[in-house]
Structures are given as structure tokens and as C-alpha cells.
Amino acid sequence: MRGRPPGRTARQLVAASVGNGVEWYDWFAYSFLATYIADEIFPKGTGNSLVPLLSTFAVFAVGFFMRPVGGLLLGAVADRAGRRGALTLTILLMGGSSLLVAVTPTYASAGVLGPVVLVVARLVQGLSVGGEFAASTTFLVESAGPGRRGLFSSFQYVSTTAGQLAASGVAALFVSTLDDGQMHQWGWRAPFVIGALLSLAGFWVRRGAQETRSEKHAASPRPGLFDALRGHPRESLLIVGITAGGTIAYYVWTSYLPTYAQVNAGFDKGDALIAGTISLVFFMLLQPLGGMLSDRVGRKPLLLGFAVGFAVLCVPLLHAVGDSFVSLLLVQCAGMVLLTGYTAIAAAVNAEIFPARVRAAGIGFPYSLAVALFGGTAPYIGTLFKELEMPGAFPWYVAVLCLLSALVYLRLPERAKEELER
């Protein structure tokens, strides 16, 4: 990496974190406002079989389907044209798709055009989020000084969680201050306009960041789209194995646990969301501590602590979820402590596996594929087990995946103290 003037390191962190936070604000805003979107874009009882089909496709499948594609395509952009260029592209894509959601016509005014526009917006959002992880992971870790890659890595999930909390807060603010008619008429659109404006701010910050790809690699022949997969199949499979347990634990504990408490323990919806919000703040504060610890003791102890801890404790923790607010909060916070062993250092671990020439695309595609296969399906598998009258099987499913990832971590080389190729 080129020499960094004083003060540039902080700008690098801000460029990656602010942009990543905006990306995830836009992504989660859709989830929090999905009820209003469904009512306006996919009205019930239309009699048009195409509308519920598009609704199901848009809400449940499109975003996660496009994430591996985004990881591959935009990761290749980061490897070919530079990390900074890819980061500015991802945030513009997310801002544009957020604005597209905001101006999506209702079914009542434009018929099936409304659902089609929304599907296109979600396609672009999924593409952007998949590319964002590939580019920002590479950018963050390559920006770190000696012995600080774990710390810098932790800001990936600091900013992701901040974006999730911001989306939840903005959605809650509009729902609490507007009446139901206003929310359905225009209120649900406003958070997406805010997201588009935030994307412009993030674009400005990222434009001033320093490129982390070295001059040597910038001058070398550009890698092909599938060079990472063809040249490094073992490393690609390794990313899937590293991610499988981590992503399902992350989605269960940060997104699905309030629903799990409602469905399986009859927990009050409002109290479940409050407990989830408190635990997310706790989780966000833990990330830099986990990153700094990994710079001192290595990555493997934290990864194994996470995976073995979840494999052993996931079942008793989920069974401990009752109708008490304190019990749910304690279960969530205990899981967050274990989960930090993965999330705080996932970016560093992934970046340390691939050579610089194909690092972004090498990370982007297998990581996003694993998230789509294991993380994105977690709520649906949990609900399926409940419908099959086998709710106790879901914690074992999570535990087994974490155990499989633990076996991968055992074979993983320790690279925390090694110099990173740039």
C-alpha cells in the first residue's frame, strides 16, 4: 500500500464504516417497513396470480439471490479497478435502489408495474450488498497498520449493526409520529429518501479515501471474472466453511431470536424487539474488543471459542428462552458474546486467505453464497421446524453447523502475525 499521511488511517475507517452503515440502513429499512410496502404494492385479494408470486419473490428471495452475484461482479471490479472505485460504485447502487423503492408506484395506480419496479430495486440492493462486503472487507483490512487488522476488521460489524439500529430507529420514529393513513400514503417512502441522501454523503466520504491496492498489483494484468474460483478452489471452499456457522448464528441471534421467542414462548412482540435492540447495542460495543484481542492472541482462539461455544450452548440457550424479559435479554447477550468471536474478525480472516490480486472477488462470491444458503434461510427453517411440530430440532441444526465450522477452524492456518500481501 502507498504511504499513508498522518490522519489518513481514521479517514479510511470512516470511509469504509460510514458507507457500510448506509448500505445496511437501506437493506434493513426494507425489512422494517415490509408490512406497509406489501399493503401498497401487493394488495390482498387482487385476483391477479402474478402479484402474490412477485410479492413472494421480492420479499423472500431476490435480495439474497443477488448477493453472490454482487460479490462476484463487484468483487471483480475491486480487484481490477481498485477498492475505492468499487466502494463508490456499491454505495451509488444502493442509493439509487433506495430511491427507486421510494418512488415505486402502488398497485392501485400502476398495476403490475409497481411490483416489477420493486423487484428491480431489490435486485440492485442485493447486488450492492454482496459487492459491499467484498470491497469493504478488503479495503478495511488492507488499510490497517501492523498488528491492527483485527481491530479494523471489527468495524465491518460495528457499522453493519449501526445501520440496522438506524433503520429500526427511523422506521419506529415515522410509525410513532404518523397515523396509519399517512404511513400508507407516504410515510413508508420517507426512510428510503433518507437512505438515498445518506448514500450521497457516503459517496463523498469514500471519494476522498486512499486506494489500498498496491501499485504493483495495479500495474499487473487484470484478473478475469472467475480467476479466484479457478485458481483458488480450496480457499473458496474454506470461506464457505468459515462462514456457514457464523452466518446462521448471526442471523438467529440478531434478527430471528425475537420472532423465535414470540413463536415458541409466547413472548410479547414489543418486549422482544426492545430486548433485541438492547442486545444489538451491546453487540456493537463488543466488536472492537474482539478485534483487538485477536491481534494479541490470534484469530483461531476466538473462532474456536465462538464455534465450540455455540455448538455446546446453543441448545440450552434457546431452550432457556421463556416469557420473561430478563431471560430473553440474558440469552441474547450471552449469544452476542460468543458470536463476537466470529463477527469481530471475519473480515480479517477472509482477507488473510486470498492473495491481493483476487482478494475481493475471492471473498465476495463464496461468502455471499454461504450467507444466502445458511444465514438467509435461517428464519424459514426455524419456522418450518415449528410447523412440523419439531421446534426443538432448530437449535440442534444451528449447533451442528457451528460444529462443522469448528472443524474448519481447527485446520485454519494462523495468520494474525503475518504480513498481509497488498
XYZ file of C-alpha atoms in Angstrom:
422
model
C 0.000 0.000 0.000
C 1.188 3.517 -0.682
C 2.453 5.519 2.280
C -0.295 6.946 4.469
C -0.003 10.551 5.663
C -0.950 11.292 9.293
C -4.717 11.224 9.782
C -5.412 9.099 6.717
C -5.998 5.953 8.785
C -9.021 7.498 10.506
C -10.417 8.594 7.146
C -10.023 5.053 5.829
C -12.020 3.699 8.759
C -14.713 6.338 8.332
C -14.925 5.769 4.562
C -15.484 2.048 4.976
C -17.706 2.261 8.055
C -19.984 5.126 7.036
C -20.600 3.636 3.629
C -21.202 0.173 5.028
C -23.582 1.564 7.647
C -25.579 3.382 4.948
C -25.699 0.223 2.841
C -27.179 -1.772 5.716
C -29.531 1.025 6.727
C -31.089 0.788 3.258
C -31.160 -3.018 3.384
C -32.827 -3.252 6.801
C -35.247 -0.348 6.190
C -36.994 -2.554 3.666
C -37.407 -5.313 6.260
C -38.794 -2.990 8.945
C -41.299 -1.387 6.550
C -42.229 -4.534 4.627
C -45.779 -4.574 6.019
C -46.595 -1.148 4.562
C -44.868 -1.959 1.282
C -46.851 -5.179 0.943
C -50.152 -3.378 1.549
C -49.462 -0.742 -1.109
C -47.541 -2.722 -3.736
C -49.040 -6.209 -3.257
C -52.650 -5.661 -2.119
C -54.635 -8.652 -0.928
C -57.464 -10.040 -2.954
C -56.418 -8.600 -6.305
C -57.299 -11.797 -8.113
C -54.134 -11.491 -10.182
C -51.968 -14.560 -9.652
C -48.889 -12.689 -10.840
C -48.987 -10.244 -7.898
C -48.643 -12.704 -4.990
C -45.990 -14.547 -6.988
C -43.976 -11.365 -7.434
C -44.575 -10.478 -3.789
C -43.109 -13.749 -2.585
C -40.183 -13.463 -4.963
C -39.400 -9.862 -3.999
C -39.722 -10.170 -0.230
C -38.132 -13.550 0.367
C -35.777 -14.367 -2.472
C -34.490 -11.547 -4.634
C -32.086 -9.842 -2.267
C -30.310 -12.971 -1.094
C -30.256 -14.437 -4.591
C -28.373 -11.431 -5.924
C -25.806 -11.194 -3.131
C -23.457 -13.890 -4.513
C -23.740 -12.280 -7.949
C -22.834 -8.919 -6.441
C -19.949 -10.463 -4.530
C -18.545 -11.907 -7.736
C -19.140 -8.975 -10.101
C -18.322 -6.072 -7.790
C -15.534 -8.037 -6.143
C -14.003 -8.375 -9.596
C -14.382 -4.611 -10.052
C -12.453 -4.094 -6.795
C -9.666 -6.411 -7.991
C -9.498 -4.914 -11.475
C -10.164 -1.199 -10.946
C -9.330 -0.721 -7.260
C -11.078 -0.993 -3.911
C -12.067 2.684 -3.694
C -13.757 2.619 -7.098
C -15.777 -0.447 -6.148
C -16.823 1.129 -2.853
C -18.100 4.275 -4.555
C -19.980 2.123 -7.061
C -21.676 -0.022 -4.402
C -22.929 2.953 -2.443
C -24.272 4.645 -5.585
C -26.097 1.430 -6.481
C -27.608 1.210 -3.015
C -28.610 4.886 -3.047
C -30.204 4.514 -6.463
C -32.113 1.389 -5.462
C -33.285 3.049 -2.246
C -34.626 5.986 -4.254
C -36.302 3.530 -6.618
C -38.112 1.906 -3.677
C -39.206 5.379 -2.528
C -40.824 6.195 -5.879
C -42.287 2.742 -6.602
C -45.862 3.216 -7.816
C -48.639 1.495 -5.926
C -50.586 -1.364 -7.450
C -53.696 0.794 -7.362
C -52.085 3.477 -9.525
C -49.910 1.458 -11.916
C -50.982 -2.159 -11.668
C -48.281 -4.812 -12.008
C -45.655 -2.148 -12.806
C -45.366 -1.424 -9.085
C -44.286 -4.947 -8.100
C -41.926 -5.113 -11.100
C -40.205 -1.842 -10.101
C -39.844 -3.096 -6.529
C -38.322 -6.378 -7.702
C -35.782 -4.443 -9.797
C -34.929 -2.273 -6.779
C -34.363 -5.350 -4.617
C -32.220 -6.925 -7.311
C -29.970 -3.874 -7.269
C -29.948 -3.775 -3.460
C -28.864 -7.410 -3.281
C -26.174 -6.791 -5.897
C -24.904 -3.811 -3.914
C -24.843 -5.549 -0.527
C -22.990 -8.552 -1.963
C -20.399 -6.287 -3.519
C -20.161 -4.113 -0.417
C -18.891 -6.924 1.794
C -16.296 -7.966 -0.754
C -14.976 -4.451 -1.330
C -15.230 -3.048 2.200
C -13.723 -6.162 3.808
C -10.716 -5.927 1.531
C -10.447 -2.158 1.927
C -10.685 -2.245 5.735
C -8.097 -4.954 6.287
C -5.668 -3.545 3.719
C -5.963 -0.115 5.397
C -4.840 -1.452 8.772
C -1.355 -0.905 10.131
C 0.804 -3.727 11.559
C -0.933 -5.621 14.341
C -4.263 -3.840 13.821
C -6.041 -5.925 11.178
C -8.351 -7.487 13.762
C -9.318 -4.086 15.136
C -10.026 -2.685 11.683
C -11.897 -5.860 10.763
C -14.267 -5.373 13.690
C -15.650 -2.162 12.197
C -17.347 -4.235 9.491
C -19.950 -5.388 12.016
C -19.848 -2.175 14.060
C -21.097 -0.307 11.010
C -23.476 -3.089 9.932
C -25.127 -3.057 13.359
C -25.218 0.761 13.408
C -27.045 0.688 10.072
C -29.528 -1.855 11.392
C -30.180 0.211 14.522
C -30.555 3.405 12.477
C -33.085 1.753 10.162
C -35.039 0.435 13.135
C -34.978 3.845 14.831
C -36.053 5.790 11.741
C -38.843 3.319 10.969
C -40.042 3.446 14.600
C -39.953 7.271 14.548
C -42.186 7.507 11.491
C -44.580 4.820 12.716
C -44.935 6.527 16.097
C -45.391 10.087 14.779
C -47.638 9.472 11.752
C -51.075 7.946 11.736
C -51.773 4.756 9.832
C -53.210 6.580 6.829
C -50.145 8.813 6.493
C -47.811 5.836 6.803
C -49.598 4.019 3.993
C -49.871 7.130 1.838
C -46.296 8.456 2.003
C -44.660 7.731 5.371
C -43.163 4.386 4.372
C -41.365 6.080 1.464
C -39.594 8.746 3.549
C -36.946 6.452 5.160
C -35.834 5.378 1.679
C -35.432 9.011 0.596
C -33.295 9.496 3.706
C -31.280 6.438 2.694
C -30.671 7.851 -0.772
C -29.450 11.157 0.710
C -27.188 9.313 3.162
C -25.733 7.385 0.228
C -24.660 10.663 -1.374
C -22.888 11.629 1.855
C -21.190 8.238 1.973
C -20.169 8.598 -1.664
C -18.485 11.943 -0.874
C -16.547 10.425 2.053
C -15.422 7.443 0.002
C -14.269 9.605 -2.888
C -11.632 11.074 -0.572
C -10.349 7.740 0.715
C -6.958 6.339 -0.205
C -6.686 3.368 -2.573
C -5.323 0.297 -0.765
C -4.355 -1.790 -3.797
C -0.597 -1.562 -4.263
C 0.976 -0.040 -7.357
C 2.458 -3.444 -8.171
C -0.952 -5.075 -8.423
C -2.480 -2.060 -10.138
C 0.099 -2.424 -12.899
C -0.217 -6.220 -13.217
C -2.579 -7.916 -15.716
C -6.179 -7.631 -14.629
C -7.692 -10.843 -13.227
C -10.577 -12.487 -15.044
C -14.027 -12.747 -13.524
C -13.572 -16.365 -12.410
C -9.817 -16.345 -11.713
C -10.330 -16.578 -7.937
C -12.600 -19.625 -8.246
C -10.445 -21.345 -10.858
C -7.100 -20.608 -9.242
C -8.118 -20.990 -5.601
C -10.898 -23.596 -5.256
C -9.677 -24.774 -1.833
C -9.664 -21.224 -0.472
C -13.174 -20.646 -1.877
C -14.492 -23.732 -0.085
C -12.664 -22.612 3.040
C -14.592 -19.322 3.006
C -17.881 -21.268 2.837
C -16.829 -23.439 5.778
C -15.707 -20.438 7.820
C -18.947 -18.584 7.122
C -21.591 -21.329 7.485
C -21.708 -21.496 11.270
C -21.028 -17.795 11.729
C -23.777 -16.579 9.431
C -26.543 -18.776 10.822
C -25.581 -17.843 14.388
C -25.539 -14.171 13.384
C -28.954 -14.193 11.741
C -30.539 -16.257 14.509
C -29.220 -14.050 17.303
C -29.503 -10.614 15.680
C -32.672 -10.998 13.588
C -34.664 -14.155 14.274
C -34.487 -14.529 18.069
C -37.334 -12.055 18.825
C -39.567 -13.985 16.414
C -38.377 -17.301 17.896
C -39.352 -16.044 21.367
C -42.806 -14.998 20.131
C -43.497 -18.247 18.261
C -42.074 -20.721 20.767
C -42.540 -18.988 24.133
C -45.495 -16.662 23.508
C -43.282 -13.643 24.183
C -44.755 -10.159 23.761
C -43.729 -8.693 20.380
C -42.889 -5.228 21.707
C -40.786 -6.544 24.592
C -38.972 -8.917 22.240
C -37.998 -6.041 19.952
C -36.795 -3.939 22.911
C -34.621 -6.811 24.162
C -33.281 -7.269 20.644
C -32.374 -3.589 20.347
C -30.540 -3.537 23.701
C -28.585 -6.661 22.779
C -27.623 -5.174 19.385
C -26.114 -2.107 21.088
C -24.199 -4.435 23.430
C -23.048 -6.475 20.424
C -21.837 -3.377 18.554
C -19.739 -2.252 21.533
C -18.131 -5.697 21.832
C -16.758 -5.777 18.286
C -13.602 -3.633 18.671
C -12.714 -5.509 21.866
C -12.887 -8.802 19.992
C -10.815 -7.416 17.129
C -8.090 -6.090 19.433
C -7.999 -9.377 21.351
C -7.459 -11.309 18.112
C -4.492 -9.076 17.244
C -2.887 -10.149 20.527
C -3.787 -13.843 20.816
C -4.563 -14.784 17.193
C -7.710 -15.493 15.217
C -8.123 -19.227 15.929
C -8.793 -18.984 19.682
C -11.684 -16.577 19.076
C -13.092 -18.580 16.171
C -12.946 -21.825 18.148
C -14.415 -20.135 21.218
C -17.338 -18.974 19.104
C -17.965 -22.237 17.256
C -17.473 -24.667 20.156
C -19.379 -22.330 22.464
C -22.357 -22.243 20.133
C -22.192 -25.976 19.409
C -22.362 -26.717 23.160
C -24.569 -23.884 24.401
C -26.934 -23.117 21.510
C -29.494 -25.770 22.506
C -29.639 -24.910 26.230
C -29.650 -21.158 25.467
C -32.583 -21.366 23.042
C -34.435 -23.700 25.393
C -33.893 -21.120 28.162
C -35.914 -18.522 26.230
C -39.088 -18.035 28.238
C -41.739 -15.392 28.672
C -39.524 -13.322 30.985
C -37.903 -10.157 29.557
C -34.762 -10.731 31.632
C -34.371 -14.318 30.439
C -34.589 -13.304 26.769
C -32.162 -10.401 27.247
C -29.631 -12.611 29.046
C -29.875 -15.298 26.362
C -29.369 -12.710 23.629
C -26.398 -11.045 25.339
C -24.740 -14.407 26.118
C -25.035 -15.352 22.457
C -23.646 -11.963 21.399
C -20.506 -12.543 23.475
C -19.894 -15.872 21.771
C -20.822 -14.504 18.343
C -18.228 -11.732 18.635
C -15.527 -14.376 18.314
C -16.605 -14.728 14.690
C -18.033 -11.365 13.644
C -15.226 -9.161 15.005
C -12.611 -10.909 12.885
C -14.475 -12.384 9.909
C -13.179 -9.673 7.573
C -9.559 -10.203 8.640
C -9.774 -13.993 8.463
C -11.264 -13.898 4.965
C -8.797 -11.313 3.672
C -5.823 -13.276 5.022
C -6.791 -16.308 2.945
C -6.596 -14.861 -0.582
C -3.733 -13.148 -2.412
C -4.215 -9.445 -3.135
C -4.733 -9.884 -6.888
C -8.062 -11.725 -6.475
C -8.857 -10.959 -2.838
C -12.163 -9.083 -3.226
C -13.785 -11.459 -5.724
C -12.278 -14.436 -3.881
C -14.032 -13.356 -0.693
C -17.200 -11.933 -2.222
C -18.718 -14.871 -4.062
C -18.242 -17.793 -1.612
C -19.046 -15.610 1.405
C -22.306 -14.295 -0.085
C -23.231 -17.782 -1.289
C -22.792 -19.173 2.232
C -24.855 -16.298 3.673
C -27.648 -16.982 1.173
C -27.633 -20.737 1.838
C -27.314 -20.730 5.626
C -27.999 -17.242 7.006
C -30.813 -16.129 4.745
C -32.725 -19.374 5.177
C -32.442 -19.487 9.000
C -35.820 -17.843 9.795
C -37.635 -20.047 7.303
C -36.043 -23.262 8.549
C -36.844 -22.264 12.131
C -40.470 -21.632 11.180
C -40.596 -24.878 9.180
C -39.476 -26.923 12.189
C -42.225 -25.264 14.225
C -44.858 -26.084 11.574
C -43.633 -29.692 11.511
C -44.105 -29.746 15.294
C -40.349 -30.177 15.773
C -39.348 -26.804 17.303
C -36.610 -28.467 19.354
C -34.786 -29.525 16.192
C -33.871 -25.985 15.123
C -31.327 -25.322 17.918
C -29.640 -28.619 17.024
C -29.479 -27.533 13.373
C -27.651 -24.337 14.402
C -25.350 -26.291 16.740
C -24.383 -28.804 14.036
C -23.469 -26.077 11.545
C -21.323 -24.351 14.192
C -19.632 -27.647 14.977
C -18.818 -28.161 11.294
C -17.299 -24.677 11.147
C -15.271 -25.509 14.275
C -13.671 -28.400 12.370
C -12.720 -25.934 9.626
C -11.239 -23.521 12.167
C -9.072 -26.299 13.604
C -7.348 -26.705 10.229
C -7.111 -22.986 9.533
C -3.558 -21.543 9.461
C -2.950 -18.749 11.984
C -2.019 -15.619 10.066
C -2.656 -12.835 12.594
C 1.061 -12.055 12.947
C 1.955 -12.479 9.282
C 2.308 -9.515 6.948
C -0.629 -9.100 4.582
C 0.146 -9.063 0.861
C -1.012 -5.838 -0.766
